[in-house]
Short mmCIF file of C-alpha atoms in Angstrom, two decimals:
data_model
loop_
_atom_site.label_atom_id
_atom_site.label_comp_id
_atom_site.label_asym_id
_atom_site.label_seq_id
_atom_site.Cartn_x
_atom_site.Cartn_y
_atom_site.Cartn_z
CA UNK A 4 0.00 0.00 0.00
CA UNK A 5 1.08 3.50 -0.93
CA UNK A 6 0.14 6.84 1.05
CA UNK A 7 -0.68 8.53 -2.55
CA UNK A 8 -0.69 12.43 -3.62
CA UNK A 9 -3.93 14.51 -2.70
CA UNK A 10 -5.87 14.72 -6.12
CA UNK A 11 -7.43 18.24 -4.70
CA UNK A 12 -5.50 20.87 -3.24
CA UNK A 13 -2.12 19.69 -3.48
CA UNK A 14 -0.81 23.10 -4.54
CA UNK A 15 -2.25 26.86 -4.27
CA UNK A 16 -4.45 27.94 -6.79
CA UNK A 17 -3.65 30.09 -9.48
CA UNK A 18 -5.46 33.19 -9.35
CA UNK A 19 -6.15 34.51 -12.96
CA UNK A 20 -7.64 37.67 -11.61
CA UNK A 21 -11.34 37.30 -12.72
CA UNK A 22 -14.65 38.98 -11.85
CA UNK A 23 -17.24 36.40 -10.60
CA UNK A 24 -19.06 37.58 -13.67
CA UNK A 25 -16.34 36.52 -15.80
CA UNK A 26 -15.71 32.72 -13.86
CA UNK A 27 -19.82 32.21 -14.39
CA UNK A 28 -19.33 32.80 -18.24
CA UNK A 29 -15.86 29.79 -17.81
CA UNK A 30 -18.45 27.57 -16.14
CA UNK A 31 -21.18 28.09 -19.26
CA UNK A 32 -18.38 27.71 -21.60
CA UNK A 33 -17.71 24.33 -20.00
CA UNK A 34 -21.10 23.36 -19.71
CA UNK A 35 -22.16 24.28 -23.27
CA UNK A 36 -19.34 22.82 -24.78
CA UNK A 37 -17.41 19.52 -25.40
CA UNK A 38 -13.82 19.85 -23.60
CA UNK A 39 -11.15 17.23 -24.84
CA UNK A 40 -7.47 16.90 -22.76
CA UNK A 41 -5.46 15.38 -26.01
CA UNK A 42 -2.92 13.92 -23.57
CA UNK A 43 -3.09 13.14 -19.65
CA UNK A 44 -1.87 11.11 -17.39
CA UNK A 45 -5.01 11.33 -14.97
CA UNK A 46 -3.24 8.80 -12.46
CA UNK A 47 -2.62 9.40 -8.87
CA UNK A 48 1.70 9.59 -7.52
CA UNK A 49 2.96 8.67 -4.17
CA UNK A 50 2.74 11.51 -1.84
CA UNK A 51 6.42 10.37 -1.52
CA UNK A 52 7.65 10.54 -5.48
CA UNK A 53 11.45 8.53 -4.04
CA UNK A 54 8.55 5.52 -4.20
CA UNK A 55 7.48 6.12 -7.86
CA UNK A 56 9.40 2.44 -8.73
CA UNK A 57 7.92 0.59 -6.79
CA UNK A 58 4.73 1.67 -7.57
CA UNK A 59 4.55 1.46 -10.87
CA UNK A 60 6.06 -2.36 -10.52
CA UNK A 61 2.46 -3.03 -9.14
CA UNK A 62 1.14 -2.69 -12.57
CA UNK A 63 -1.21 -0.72 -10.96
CA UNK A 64 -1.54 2.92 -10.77
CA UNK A 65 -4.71 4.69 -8.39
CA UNK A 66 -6.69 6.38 -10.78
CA UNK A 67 -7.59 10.00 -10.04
CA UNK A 68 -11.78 9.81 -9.69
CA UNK A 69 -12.05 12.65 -7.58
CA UNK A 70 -10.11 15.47 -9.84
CA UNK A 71 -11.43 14.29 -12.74
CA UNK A 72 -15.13 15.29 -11.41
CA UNK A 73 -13.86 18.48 -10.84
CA UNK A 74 -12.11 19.46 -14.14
CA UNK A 75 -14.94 20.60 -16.40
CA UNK A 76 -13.97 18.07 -18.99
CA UNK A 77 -15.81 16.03 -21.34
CA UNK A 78 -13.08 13.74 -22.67
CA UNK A 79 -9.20 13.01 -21.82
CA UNK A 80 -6.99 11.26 -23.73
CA UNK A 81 -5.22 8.74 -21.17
CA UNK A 82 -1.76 7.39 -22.01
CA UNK A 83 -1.18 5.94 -18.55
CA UNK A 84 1.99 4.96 -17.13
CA UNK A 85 4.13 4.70 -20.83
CA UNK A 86 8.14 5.67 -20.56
CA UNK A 87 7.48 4.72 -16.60
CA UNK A 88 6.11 1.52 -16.93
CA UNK A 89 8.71 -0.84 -15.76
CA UNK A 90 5.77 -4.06 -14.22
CA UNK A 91 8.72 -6.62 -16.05
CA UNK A 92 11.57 -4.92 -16.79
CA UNK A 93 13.43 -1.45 -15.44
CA UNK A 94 13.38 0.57 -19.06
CA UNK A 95 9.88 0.28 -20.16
CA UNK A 96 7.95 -0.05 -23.00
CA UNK A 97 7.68 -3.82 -23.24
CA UNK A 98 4.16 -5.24 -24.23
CA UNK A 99 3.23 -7.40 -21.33
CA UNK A 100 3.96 -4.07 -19.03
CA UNK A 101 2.02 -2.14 -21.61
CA UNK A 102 -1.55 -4.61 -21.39
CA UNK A 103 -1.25 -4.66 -17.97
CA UNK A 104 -1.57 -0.74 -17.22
CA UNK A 105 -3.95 -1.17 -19.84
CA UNK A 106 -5.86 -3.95 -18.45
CA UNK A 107 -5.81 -3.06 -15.14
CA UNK A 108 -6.76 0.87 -15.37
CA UNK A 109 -9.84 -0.24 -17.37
CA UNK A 110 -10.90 -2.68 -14.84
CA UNK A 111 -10.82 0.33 -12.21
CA UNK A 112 -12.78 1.79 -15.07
CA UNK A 113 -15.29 -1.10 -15.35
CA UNK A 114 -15.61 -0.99 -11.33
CA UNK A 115 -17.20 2.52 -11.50
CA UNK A 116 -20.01 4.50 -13.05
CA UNK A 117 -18.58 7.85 -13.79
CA UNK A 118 -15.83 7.78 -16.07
CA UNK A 119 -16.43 5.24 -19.16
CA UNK A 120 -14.16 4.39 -21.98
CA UNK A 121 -14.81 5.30 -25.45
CA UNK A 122 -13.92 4.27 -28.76
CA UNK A 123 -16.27 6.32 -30.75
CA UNK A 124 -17.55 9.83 -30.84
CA UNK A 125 -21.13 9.23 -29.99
CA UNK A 126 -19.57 7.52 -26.81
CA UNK A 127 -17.61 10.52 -26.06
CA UNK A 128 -20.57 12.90 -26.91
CA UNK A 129 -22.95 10.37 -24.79
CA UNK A 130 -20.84 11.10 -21.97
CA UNK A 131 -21.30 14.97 -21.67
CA UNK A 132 -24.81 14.28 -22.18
CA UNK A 133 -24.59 12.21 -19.51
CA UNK A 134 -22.36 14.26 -17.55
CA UNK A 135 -19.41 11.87 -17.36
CA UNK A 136 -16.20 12.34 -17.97
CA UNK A 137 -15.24 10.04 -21.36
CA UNK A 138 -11.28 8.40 -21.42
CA UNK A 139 -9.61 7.67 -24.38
CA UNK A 140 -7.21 5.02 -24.24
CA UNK A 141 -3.38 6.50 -25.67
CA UNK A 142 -0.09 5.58 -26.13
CA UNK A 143 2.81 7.71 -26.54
CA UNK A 144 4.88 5.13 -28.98
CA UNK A 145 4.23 2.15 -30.68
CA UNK A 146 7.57 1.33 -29.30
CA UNK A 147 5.63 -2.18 -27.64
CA UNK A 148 4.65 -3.39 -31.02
CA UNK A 149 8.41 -4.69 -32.15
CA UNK A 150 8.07 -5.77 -35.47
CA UNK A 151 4.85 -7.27 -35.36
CA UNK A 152 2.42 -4.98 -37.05
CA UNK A 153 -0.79 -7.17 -35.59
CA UNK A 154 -0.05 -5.89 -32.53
CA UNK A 155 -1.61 -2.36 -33.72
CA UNK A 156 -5.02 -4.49 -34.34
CA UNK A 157 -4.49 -6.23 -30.76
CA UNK A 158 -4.24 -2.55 -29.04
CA UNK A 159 -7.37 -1.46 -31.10
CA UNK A 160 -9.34 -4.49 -29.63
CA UNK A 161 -8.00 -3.52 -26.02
CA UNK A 162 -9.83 0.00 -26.71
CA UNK A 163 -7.10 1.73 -27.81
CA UNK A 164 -7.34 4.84 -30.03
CA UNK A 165 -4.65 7.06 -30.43
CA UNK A 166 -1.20 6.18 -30.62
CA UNK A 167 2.60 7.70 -30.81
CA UNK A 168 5.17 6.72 -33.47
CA UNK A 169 8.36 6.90 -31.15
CA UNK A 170 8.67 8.29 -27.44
CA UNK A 171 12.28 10.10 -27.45
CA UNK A 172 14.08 7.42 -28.53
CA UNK A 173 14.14 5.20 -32.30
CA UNK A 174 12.33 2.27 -32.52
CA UNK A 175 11.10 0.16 -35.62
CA UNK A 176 8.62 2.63 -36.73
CA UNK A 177 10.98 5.68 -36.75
CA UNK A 178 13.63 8.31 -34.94
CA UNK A 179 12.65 10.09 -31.38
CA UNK A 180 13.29 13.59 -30.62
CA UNK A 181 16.47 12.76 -28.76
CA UNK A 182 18.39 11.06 -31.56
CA UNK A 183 21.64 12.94 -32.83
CA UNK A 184 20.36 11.48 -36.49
CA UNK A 185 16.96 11.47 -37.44
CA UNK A 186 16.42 8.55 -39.59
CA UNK A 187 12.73 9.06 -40.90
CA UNK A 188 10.04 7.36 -41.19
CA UNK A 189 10.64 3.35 -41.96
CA UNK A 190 9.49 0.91 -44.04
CA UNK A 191 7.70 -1.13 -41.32
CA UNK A 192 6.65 2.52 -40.08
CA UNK A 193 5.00 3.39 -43.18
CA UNK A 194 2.90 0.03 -42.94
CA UNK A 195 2.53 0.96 -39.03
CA UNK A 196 0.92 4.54 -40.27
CA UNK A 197 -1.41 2.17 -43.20
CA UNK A 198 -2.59 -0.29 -40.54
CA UNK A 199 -3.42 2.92 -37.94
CA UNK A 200 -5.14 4.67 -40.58
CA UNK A 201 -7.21 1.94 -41.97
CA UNK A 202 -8.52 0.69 -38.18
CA UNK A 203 -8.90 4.49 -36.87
CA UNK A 204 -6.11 5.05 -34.67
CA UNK A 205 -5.26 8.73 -34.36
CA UNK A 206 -1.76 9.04 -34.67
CA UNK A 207 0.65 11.57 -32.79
CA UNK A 208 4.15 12.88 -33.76
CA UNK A 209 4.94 14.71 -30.35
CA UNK A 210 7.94 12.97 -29.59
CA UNK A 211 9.29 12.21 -32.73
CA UNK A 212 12.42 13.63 -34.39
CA UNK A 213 11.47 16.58 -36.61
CA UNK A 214 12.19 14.48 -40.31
CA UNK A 215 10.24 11.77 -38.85
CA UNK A 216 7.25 13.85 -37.97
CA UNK A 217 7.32 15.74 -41.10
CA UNK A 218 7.17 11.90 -43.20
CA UNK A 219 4.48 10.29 -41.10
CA UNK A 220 2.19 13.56 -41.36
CA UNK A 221 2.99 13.55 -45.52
CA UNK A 222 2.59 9.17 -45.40
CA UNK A 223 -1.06 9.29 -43.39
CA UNK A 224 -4.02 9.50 -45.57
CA UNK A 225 -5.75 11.40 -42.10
CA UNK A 226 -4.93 14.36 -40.28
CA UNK A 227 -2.24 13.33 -37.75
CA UNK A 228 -1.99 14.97 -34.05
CA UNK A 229 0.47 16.62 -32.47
CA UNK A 230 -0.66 15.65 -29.13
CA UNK A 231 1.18 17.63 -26.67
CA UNK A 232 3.91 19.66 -27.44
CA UNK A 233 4.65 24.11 -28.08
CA UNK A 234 6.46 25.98 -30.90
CA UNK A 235 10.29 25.88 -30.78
CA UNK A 236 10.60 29.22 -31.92
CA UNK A 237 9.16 30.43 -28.73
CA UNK A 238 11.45 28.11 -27.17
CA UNK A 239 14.41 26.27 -28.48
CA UNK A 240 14.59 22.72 -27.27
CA UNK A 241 14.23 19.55 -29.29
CA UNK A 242 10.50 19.06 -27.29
CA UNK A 243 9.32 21.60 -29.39
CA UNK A 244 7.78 21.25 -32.62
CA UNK A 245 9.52 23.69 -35.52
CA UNK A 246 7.27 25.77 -37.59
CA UNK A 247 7.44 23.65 -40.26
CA UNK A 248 6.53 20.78 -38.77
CA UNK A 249 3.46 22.91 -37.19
CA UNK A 250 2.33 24.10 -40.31
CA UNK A 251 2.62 20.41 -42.11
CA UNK A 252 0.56 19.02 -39.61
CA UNK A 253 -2.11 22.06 -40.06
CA UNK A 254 -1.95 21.94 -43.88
CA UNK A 255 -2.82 18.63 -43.52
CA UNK A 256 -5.56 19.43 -41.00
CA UNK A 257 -4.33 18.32 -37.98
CA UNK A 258 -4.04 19.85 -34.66
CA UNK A 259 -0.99 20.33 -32.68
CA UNK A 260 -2.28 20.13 -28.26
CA UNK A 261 -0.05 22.54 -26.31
CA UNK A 262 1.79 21.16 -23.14
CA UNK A 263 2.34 22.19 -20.24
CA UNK A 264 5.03 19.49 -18.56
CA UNK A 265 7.21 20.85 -16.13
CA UNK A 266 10.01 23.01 -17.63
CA UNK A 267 8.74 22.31 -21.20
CA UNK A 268 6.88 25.79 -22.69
CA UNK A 269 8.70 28.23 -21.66
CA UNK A 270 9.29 31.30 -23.31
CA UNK A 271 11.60 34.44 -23.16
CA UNK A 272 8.80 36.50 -21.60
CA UNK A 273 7.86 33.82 -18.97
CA UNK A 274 10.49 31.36 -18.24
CA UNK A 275 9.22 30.89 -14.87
CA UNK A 276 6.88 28.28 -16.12
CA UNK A 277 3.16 29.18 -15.48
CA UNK A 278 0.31 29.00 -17.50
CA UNK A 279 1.43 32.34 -18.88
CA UNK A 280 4.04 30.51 -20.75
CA UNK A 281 1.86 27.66 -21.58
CA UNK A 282 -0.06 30.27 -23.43
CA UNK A 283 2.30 32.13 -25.03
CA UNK A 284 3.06 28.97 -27.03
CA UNK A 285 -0.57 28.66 -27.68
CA UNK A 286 -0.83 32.16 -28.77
CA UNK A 287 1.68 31.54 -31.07
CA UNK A 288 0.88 28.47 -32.89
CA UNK A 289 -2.51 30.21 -33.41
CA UNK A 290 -1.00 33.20 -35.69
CA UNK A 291 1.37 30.72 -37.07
CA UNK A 292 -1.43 28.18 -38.11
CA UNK A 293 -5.05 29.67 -37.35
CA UNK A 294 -7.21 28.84 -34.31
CA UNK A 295 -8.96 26.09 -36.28
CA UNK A 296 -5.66 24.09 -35.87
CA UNK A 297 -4.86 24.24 -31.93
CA UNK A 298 -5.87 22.58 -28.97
CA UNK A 299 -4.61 21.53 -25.94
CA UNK A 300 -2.82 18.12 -24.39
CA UNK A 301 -1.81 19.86 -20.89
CA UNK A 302 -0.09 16.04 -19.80
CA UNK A 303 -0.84 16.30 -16.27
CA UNK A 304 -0.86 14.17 -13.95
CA UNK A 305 -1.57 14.31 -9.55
CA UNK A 306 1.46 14.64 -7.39
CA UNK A 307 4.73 16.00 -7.98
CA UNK A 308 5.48 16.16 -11.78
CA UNK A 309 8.95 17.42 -11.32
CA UNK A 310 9.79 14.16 -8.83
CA UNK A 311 8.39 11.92 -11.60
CA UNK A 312 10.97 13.70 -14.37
CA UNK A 313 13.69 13.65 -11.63
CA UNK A 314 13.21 9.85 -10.75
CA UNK A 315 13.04 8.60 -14.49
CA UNK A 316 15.21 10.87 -16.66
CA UNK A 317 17.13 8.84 -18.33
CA UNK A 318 14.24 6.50 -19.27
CA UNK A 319 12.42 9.80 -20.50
CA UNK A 320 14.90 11.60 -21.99
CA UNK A 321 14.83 14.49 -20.01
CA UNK A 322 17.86 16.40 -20.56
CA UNK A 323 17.62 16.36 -24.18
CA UNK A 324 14.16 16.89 -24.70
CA UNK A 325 14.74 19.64 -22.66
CA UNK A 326 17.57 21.11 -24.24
CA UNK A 327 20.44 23.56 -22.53
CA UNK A 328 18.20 26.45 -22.32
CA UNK A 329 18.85 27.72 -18.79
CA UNK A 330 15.60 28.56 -16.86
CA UNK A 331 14.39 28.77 -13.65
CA UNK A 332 13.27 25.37 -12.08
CA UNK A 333 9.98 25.68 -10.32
CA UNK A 334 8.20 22.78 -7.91
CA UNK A 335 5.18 22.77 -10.43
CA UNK A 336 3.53 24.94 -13.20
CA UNK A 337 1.22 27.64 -11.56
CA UNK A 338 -2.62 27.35 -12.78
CA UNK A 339 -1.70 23.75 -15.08
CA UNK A 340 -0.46 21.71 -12.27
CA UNK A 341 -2.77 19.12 -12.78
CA UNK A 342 -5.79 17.69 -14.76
CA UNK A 343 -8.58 18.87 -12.33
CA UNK A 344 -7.71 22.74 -13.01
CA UNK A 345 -5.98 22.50 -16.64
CA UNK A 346 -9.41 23.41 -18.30
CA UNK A 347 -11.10 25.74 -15.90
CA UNK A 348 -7.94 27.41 -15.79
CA UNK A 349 -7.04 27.76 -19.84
CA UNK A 350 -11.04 28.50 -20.26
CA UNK A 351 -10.47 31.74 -17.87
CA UNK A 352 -7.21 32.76 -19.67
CA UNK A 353 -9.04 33.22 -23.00
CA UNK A 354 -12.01 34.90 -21.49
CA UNK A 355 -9.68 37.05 -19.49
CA UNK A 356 -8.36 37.72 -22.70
CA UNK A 357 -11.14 38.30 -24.85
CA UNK A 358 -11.71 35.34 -26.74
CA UNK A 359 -15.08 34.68 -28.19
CA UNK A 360 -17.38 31.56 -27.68
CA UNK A 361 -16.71 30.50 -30.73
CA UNK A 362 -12.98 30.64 -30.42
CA UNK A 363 -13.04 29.04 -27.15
CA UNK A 364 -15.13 26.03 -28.17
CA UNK A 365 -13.08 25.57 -30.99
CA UNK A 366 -9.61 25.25 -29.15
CA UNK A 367 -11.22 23.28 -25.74
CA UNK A 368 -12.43 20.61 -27.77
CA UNK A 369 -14.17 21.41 -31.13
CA UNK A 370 -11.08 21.34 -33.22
CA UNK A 371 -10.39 17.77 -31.88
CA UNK A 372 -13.73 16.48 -33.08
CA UNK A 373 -13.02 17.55 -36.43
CA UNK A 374 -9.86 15.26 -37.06
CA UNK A 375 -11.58 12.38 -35.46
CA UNK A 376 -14.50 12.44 -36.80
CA UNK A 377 -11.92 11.68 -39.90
CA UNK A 378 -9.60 9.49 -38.42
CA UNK A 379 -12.24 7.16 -36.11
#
């Protein structure tokens, strides 16, 4: 048994500043309108992160119920434990370690009558009419696939619906963002991208090296994701996504889902990361691209974020992904610290900042259900 992280309360709120007359028009907005997380990790940490190991060798990870109900969203896009899953082995990524998050997390599911899994959009939209909170089963690689491509059809039967190419490091599909060569997109990729496109599994480039983005986004027949991720020229590390690859993915009508990890989107005017940064990137990306083309993929998670990064960097990549930048380092990032204030949070930034309905619906969820409607 673990003593784990408090899903509620675990850090100050952020105050955004706004009239009570502006936070009833965030809780309409929410209401009204179908809010989609492109990438999470909605489980619950050890209250003491120096045990993150041994937890995850359980297989199982304590889901987090209670934030969830308080995050205003309709839909998140779960990728569970992924780079930290080390049930078998200590570096991840193998596919016995990768059914049995899977496995296990939707058994808590199956236990339980407010969040339910979905593979479709009705089930999604079914869910806000319901007022439940819908979870999309994701992956950040198809690292656990090897060379067998039937794999891909095995994870679609287990639920699962969106799906990485490579997480930081190459695999048999293609090159991660922290290889000194980028290799591109391989053969057995290309039939990886054929097989995900013709059973409906959105596909996401975040972590992939920049050539091997821009090849899987020009070899998919279907808008491809960028799941989670911010513009490199607002900050220069490998984690974030050049223009070009940006604008590929948009001409091709994806979406690229800004992030807000720990030290990840920064920017020159707010390096103390805070959802002011976060939204710088998110500013940006929308003049560089349009608003039709951005949404969010926060990839939160409760308890400390910076312990998880700190406990598994080499397995993660951290200190390339981040790049030599220097920064400040803070405990957590003010007002996106985890996934039961992400929305309610980013919602109030735009309406502090003059966004219409329109524009907000389209970037908290809308512009999401537009690629899958085309990719599912």
């Amino acid at each position: 048994m673990f003593e784990l992280a408090p899903e509620i309360g675990r850090v100050p709120e952020h105050d955004l500043g706004l009239s009570d007359t502006q936070w009833q028009r965030v809780d309409r907005l929410l209401r009204e309108h179908t809010a989609i997380s492109l990438h999470e990790h909605p489980k619950i940490l050890p209250a003491d992160v120096s045990q993150l190991r041994d937890y995850n060798r359980t297989g199982r990870n304590a889901f987090g119920f209670e934030g969830l109900a308080r995050s205003g969203m309709t839909a998140v896009f779960d990728n569970f434990m992924n780079g930290t899953g080390c049930v078998t082995s200590e570096h991840a990524w193998k596919w016995d370690d990768v059914i049995y998050d899977i496995g296990l997390r939707l058994a808590d599911v199956a236990k339980q009558d407010y969040v339910v899994l979905a593979t479709t959009l009705e089930q999604i939209f079914e869910a806000k009419r319901d007022g439940r909170v819908a979870l999309v089963a994701g992956l950040e690689a198809a690292t656990m696939i090897e060379n067998e491509l039937d794999r891909i059809d095995i994870l679609y039967g287990f639920g699962v619906r969106q799906m990485g190419i490579a997480y930081s490091q190459a695999n048999m599909l293609g090159s991660g963002l922290s290889e000194e060569r980028d290799g591109g997109l391989t053969h057995f990729g290309r039939r990886a991208v054929d097989r995900m496109n013709r059973l409906g599994i959105a596909i996401d480039v975040s972590h992939s090296g920049d050539l091997t983005s821009m090849q899987v986004i020009e070899a998919s027949r279907v808008p491809v994701f960028i799941t989670h991720a911010g513009a490199r020229s607002v900050w220069n590390t490998p984690r974030m996504k050049p223009d070009e690859v940006i604008r590929a993915c948009a001409e091709r009508g994806g979406v690229i889902g800004i992030e807000a990890a720990p030290h990840t989107t920064l920017s020159p005017e707010h390096p103390h990361h805070s959802i002011e940064s976060v939204m710088d990137h998110f500013v940006y990306c929308v003049d560089l691209v349009g608003i039709d083309h951005v949404g969010f993929g926060p990839d939160t998670n409760f308890g400390d974020h910076v312990g998880l990064h700190n406990s598994f960097t080499q397995h993660l990549a951290i200190g390339k992904a981040h790049g030599t930048v220097d920064h400040p380092r803070v405990p957590y990032v003010s007002g996106m610290e985890n996934p039961a204030e992400c929305f309610g949070n980013i919602v109030g930034w735009l309406v502090a900042h003059d966004y219409s309905d329109d524009e907000i619906a389209k970037v908290i969820g809308g512009n999401i259900v537009r690629v899958l409607r085309e990719v599912w």
